[in-house]
Coordinates of C-alpha atoms in Angstrom, one line a residue:
X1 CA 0.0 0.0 0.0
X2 CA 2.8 2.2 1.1
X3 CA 4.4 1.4 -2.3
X4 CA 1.3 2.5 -4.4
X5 CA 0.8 6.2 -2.8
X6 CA 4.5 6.8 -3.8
X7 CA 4.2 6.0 -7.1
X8 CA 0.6 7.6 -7.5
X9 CA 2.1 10.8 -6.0
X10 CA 4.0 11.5 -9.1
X11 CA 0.6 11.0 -11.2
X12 CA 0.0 14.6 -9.6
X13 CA -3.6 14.1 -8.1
X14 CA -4.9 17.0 -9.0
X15 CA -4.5 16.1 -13.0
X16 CA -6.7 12.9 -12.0
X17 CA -9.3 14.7 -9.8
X18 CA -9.7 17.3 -12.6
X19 CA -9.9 14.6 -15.4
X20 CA -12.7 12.7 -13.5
X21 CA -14.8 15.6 -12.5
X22 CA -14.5 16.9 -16.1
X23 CA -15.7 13.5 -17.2
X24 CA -18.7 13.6 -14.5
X25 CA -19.8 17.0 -15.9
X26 CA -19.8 15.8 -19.4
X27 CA -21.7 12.6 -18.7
X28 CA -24.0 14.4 -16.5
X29 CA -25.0 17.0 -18.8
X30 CA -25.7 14.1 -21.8
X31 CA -27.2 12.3 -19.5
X32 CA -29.6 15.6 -18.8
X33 CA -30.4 15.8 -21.8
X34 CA -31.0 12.2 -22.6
X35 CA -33.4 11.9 -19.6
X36 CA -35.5 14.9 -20.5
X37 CA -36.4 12.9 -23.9
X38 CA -37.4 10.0 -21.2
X39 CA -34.8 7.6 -23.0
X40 CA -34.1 4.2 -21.5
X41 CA -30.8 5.9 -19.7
X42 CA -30.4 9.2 -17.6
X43 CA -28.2 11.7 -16.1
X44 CA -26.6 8.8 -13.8
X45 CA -26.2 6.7 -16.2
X46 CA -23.7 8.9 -18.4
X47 CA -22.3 10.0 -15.8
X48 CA -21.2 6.7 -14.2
X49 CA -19.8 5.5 -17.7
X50 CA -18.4 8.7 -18.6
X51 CA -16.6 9.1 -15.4
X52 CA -15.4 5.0 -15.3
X53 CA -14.1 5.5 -18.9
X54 CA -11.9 8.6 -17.6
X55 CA -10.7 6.1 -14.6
X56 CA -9.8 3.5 -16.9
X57 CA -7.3 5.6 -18.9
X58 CA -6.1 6.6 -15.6
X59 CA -5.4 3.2 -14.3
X60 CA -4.2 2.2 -17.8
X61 CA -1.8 5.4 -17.9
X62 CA -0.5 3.8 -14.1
X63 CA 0.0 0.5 -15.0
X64 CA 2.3 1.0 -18.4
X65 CA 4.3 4.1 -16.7
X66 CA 5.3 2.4 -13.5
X67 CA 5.7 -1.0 -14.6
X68 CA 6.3 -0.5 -18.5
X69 CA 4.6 -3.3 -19.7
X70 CA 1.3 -3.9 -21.2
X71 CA -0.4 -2.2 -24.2
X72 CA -1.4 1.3 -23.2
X73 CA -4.9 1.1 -26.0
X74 CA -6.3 -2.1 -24.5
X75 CA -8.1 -1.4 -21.5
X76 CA -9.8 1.6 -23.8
X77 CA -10.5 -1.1 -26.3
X78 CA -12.5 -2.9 -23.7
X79 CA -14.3 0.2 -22.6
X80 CA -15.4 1.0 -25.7
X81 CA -16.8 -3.1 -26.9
X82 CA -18.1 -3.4 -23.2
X83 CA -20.2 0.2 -23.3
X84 CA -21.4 -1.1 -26.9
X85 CA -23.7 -4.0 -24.7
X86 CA -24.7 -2.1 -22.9
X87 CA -25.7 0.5 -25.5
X88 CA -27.6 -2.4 -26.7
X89 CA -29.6 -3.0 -23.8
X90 CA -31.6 0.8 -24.5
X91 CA -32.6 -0.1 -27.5
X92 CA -36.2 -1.7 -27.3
X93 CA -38.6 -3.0 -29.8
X94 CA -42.2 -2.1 -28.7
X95 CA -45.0 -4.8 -29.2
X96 CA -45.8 -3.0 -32.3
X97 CA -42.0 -3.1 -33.8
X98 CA -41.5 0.0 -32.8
X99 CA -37.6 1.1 -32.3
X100 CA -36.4 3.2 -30.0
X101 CA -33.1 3.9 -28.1
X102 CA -31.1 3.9 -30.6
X103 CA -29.9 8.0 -30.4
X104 CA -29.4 6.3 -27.1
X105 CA -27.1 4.0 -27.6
X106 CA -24.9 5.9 -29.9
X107 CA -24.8 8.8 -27.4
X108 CA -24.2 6.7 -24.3
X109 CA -21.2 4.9 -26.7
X110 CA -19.8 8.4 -27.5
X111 CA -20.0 9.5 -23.9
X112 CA -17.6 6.8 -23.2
X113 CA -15.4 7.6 -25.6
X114 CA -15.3 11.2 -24.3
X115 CA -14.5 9.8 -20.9
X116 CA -11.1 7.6 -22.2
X117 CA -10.0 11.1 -23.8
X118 CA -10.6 13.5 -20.5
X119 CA -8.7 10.5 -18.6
X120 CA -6.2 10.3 -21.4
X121 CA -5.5 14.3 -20.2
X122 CA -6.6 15.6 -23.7
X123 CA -8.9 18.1 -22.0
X124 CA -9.4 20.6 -25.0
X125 CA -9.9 18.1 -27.6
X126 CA -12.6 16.1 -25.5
X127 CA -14.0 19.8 -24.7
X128 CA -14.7 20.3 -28.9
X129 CA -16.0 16.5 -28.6
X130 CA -18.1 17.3 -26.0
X131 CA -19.3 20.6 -27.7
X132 CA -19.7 19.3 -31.1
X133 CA -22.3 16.5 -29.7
X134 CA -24.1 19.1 -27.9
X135 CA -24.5 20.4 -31.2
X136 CA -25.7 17.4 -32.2
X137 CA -27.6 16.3 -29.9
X138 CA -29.9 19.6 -29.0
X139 CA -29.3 21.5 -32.4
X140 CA -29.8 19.0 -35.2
X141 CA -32.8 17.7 -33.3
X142 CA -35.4 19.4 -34.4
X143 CA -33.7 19.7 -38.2
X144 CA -33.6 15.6 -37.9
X145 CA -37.9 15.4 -36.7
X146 CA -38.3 17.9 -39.8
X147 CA -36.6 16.0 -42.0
X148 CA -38.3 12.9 -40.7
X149 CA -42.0 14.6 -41.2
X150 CA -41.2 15.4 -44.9
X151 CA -38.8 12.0 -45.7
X152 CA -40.6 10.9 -49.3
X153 CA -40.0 7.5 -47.4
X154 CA -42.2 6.4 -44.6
X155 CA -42.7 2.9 -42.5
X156 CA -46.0 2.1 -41.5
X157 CA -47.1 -0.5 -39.1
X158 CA -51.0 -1.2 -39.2
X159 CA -53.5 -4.0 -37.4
X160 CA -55.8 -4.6 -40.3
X161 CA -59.4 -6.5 -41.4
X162 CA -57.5 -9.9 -42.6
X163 CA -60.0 -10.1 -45.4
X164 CA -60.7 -7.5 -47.1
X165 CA -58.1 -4.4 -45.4
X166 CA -54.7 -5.1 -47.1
X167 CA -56.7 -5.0 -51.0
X168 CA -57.9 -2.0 -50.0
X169 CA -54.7 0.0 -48.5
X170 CA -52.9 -1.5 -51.9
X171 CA -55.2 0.1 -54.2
X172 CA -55.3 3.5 -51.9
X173 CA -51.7 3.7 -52.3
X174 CA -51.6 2.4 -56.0
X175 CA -54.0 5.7 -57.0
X176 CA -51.7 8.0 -54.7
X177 CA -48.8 7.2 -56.5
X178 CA -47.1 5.6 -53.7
X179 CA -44.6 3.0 -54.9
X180 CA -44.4 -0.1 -51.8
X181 CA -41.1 -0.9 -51.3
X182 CA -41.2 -3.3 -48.4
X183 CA -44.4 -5.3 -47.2
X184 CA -43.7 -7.8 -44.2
X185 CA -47.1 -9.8 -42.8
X186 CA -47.1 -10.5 -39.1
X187 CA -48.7 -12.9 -37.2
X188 CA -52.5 -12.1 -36.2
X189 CA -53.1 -9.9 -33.2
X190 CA -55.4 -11.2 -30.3
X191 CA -58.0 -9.5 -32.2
X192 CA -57.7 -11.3 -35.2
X193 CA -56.7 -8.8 -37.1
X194 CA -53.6 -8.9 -39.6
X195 CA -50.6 -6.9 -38.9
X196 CA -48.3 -5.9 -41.1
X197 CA -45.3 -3.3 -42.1
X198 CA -44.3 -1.4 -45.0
X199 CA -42.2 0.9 -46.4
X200 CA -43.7 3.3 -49.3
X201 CA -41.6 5.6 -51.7
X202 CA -44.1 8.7 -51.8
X203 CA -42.5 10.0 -54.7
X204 CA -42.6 13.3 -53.1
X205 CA -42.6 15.1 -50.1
X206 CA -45.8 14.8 -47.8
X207 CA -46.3 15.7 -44.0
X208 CA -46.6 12.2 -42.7
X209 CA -49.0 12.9 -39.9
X210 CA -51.6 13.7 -42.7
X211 CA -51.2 10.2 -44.5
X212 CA -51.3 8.7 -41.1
X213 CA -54.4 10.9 -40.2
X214 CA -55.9 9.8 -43.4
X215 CA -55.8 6.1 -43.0
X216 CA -56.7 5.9 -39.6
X217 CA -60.3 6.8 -40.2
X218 CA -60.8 4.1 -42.4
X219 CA -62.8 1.2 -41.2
X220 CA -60.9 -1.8 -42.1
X221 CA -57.8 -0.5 -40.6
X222 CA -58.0 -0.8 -36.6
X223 CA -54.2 0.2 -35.1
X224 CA -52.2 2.5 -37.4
X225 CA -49.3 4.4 -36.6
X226 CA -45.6 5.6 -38.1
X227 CA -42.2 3.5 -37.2
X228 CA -39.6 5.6 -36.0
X229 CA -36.3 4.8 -34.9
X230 CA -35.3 6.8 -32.2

């Protein structure tokens, strides 16, 4: 023990306590954000990864400059694989094949990878990291749901009549000029009902929630709504 505070006294403690509280800001302003979109993970969340990710450089940094063996990436390596299962475990498919948690994922993946640089000591580089996905993540937003309103592509999941809904919805779309790109059958709800998904080229740019509108007063088509992956 006595051994270990001599060497770590030449790591300057002050570099490390300023590395991991950078790291715990960063993760806990993601994480913020992240939980006031209700995502699967929060502001805890990032900031446990974020701040574990800065303390694995750290103890990678130890271990190859006081004993001078090892390979100083692949601890980081492991960091980053490792935080990719878990990544996978906020991403959830509804009942109704529905995605989300996949911004999620990516950002909870980055955030990790922001923590290995503030524990690496690159402080202004992971501050334009951190900056630049801020930008990202709060900026681009609303361009990305306006984009995603107007996309000529859309993915529909529907619980249908099984005998006579699909003909109709085909011929609907075949006198809109929509072009069907990608129609997968499910099996029946516990209604009976058939469910199914499909992707439509709408050869032009339509507000979604209008087609969506549209449909859903129709009869033969009991469940309707739009797949996003979020």
């Amino acid at each position: 023990m006595i051994h270990e505070v001599k060497i770590m006294g030449s790591m300057e403690y002050l570099s490390i306590i300023i590395r991991l509280m950078m790291a715990m800001i960063m993760g806990a302003v993601i994480g913020y954000e992240r939980a006031s979109k209700k995502s699967t993970a929060g502001l805890r969340t990032f900031s446990i990864v974020c701040v574990a990710s800065a303390f694995t450089m750290i103890i990678n940094e130890y271990l190859v400059g006081n004993y001078g063996s090892g390979d100083s990436a692949r601890l980081a390596a492991q960091v980053i694989s490792g935080v990719g299962f878990l990544g996978m475990g906020s991403i959830i498919m509804t009942a109704r094949n529905r995605i989300r948690g996949l911004t999620t994922a990516a950002t909870l993946w980055a955030t990790a990878i922001l923590g290995l640089s503030a524990g690496a000591g690159m402080i202004v580089s992971s501050l334009i990291a951190f900056a630049i996905m801020m930008f990202i993540i709060i900026v681009m937003s609303p361009i990305s749901r306006y984009i995603e309103k107007y996309n000529q592509k859309i993915t529909i999941y529907m619980e249908i009549d099984k005998h006579a809904g699909l003909q109709q919805i085909i011929e609907f779309f075949a006198e809109k000029n929509y072009e069907i790109l990608q129609l997968e059958k499910h099996m029946a709800s516990p209604e009976g009902d058939l469910m199914i998904q499909l992707e439509l080229n709408l050869n032009g740019k339509y507000l979604h929630s209008d087609i969506i509108s549209q449909l859903s007063h129709w009869e033969t088509i009991h469940y309707i709504e739009e797949v996003r992956k979020l």
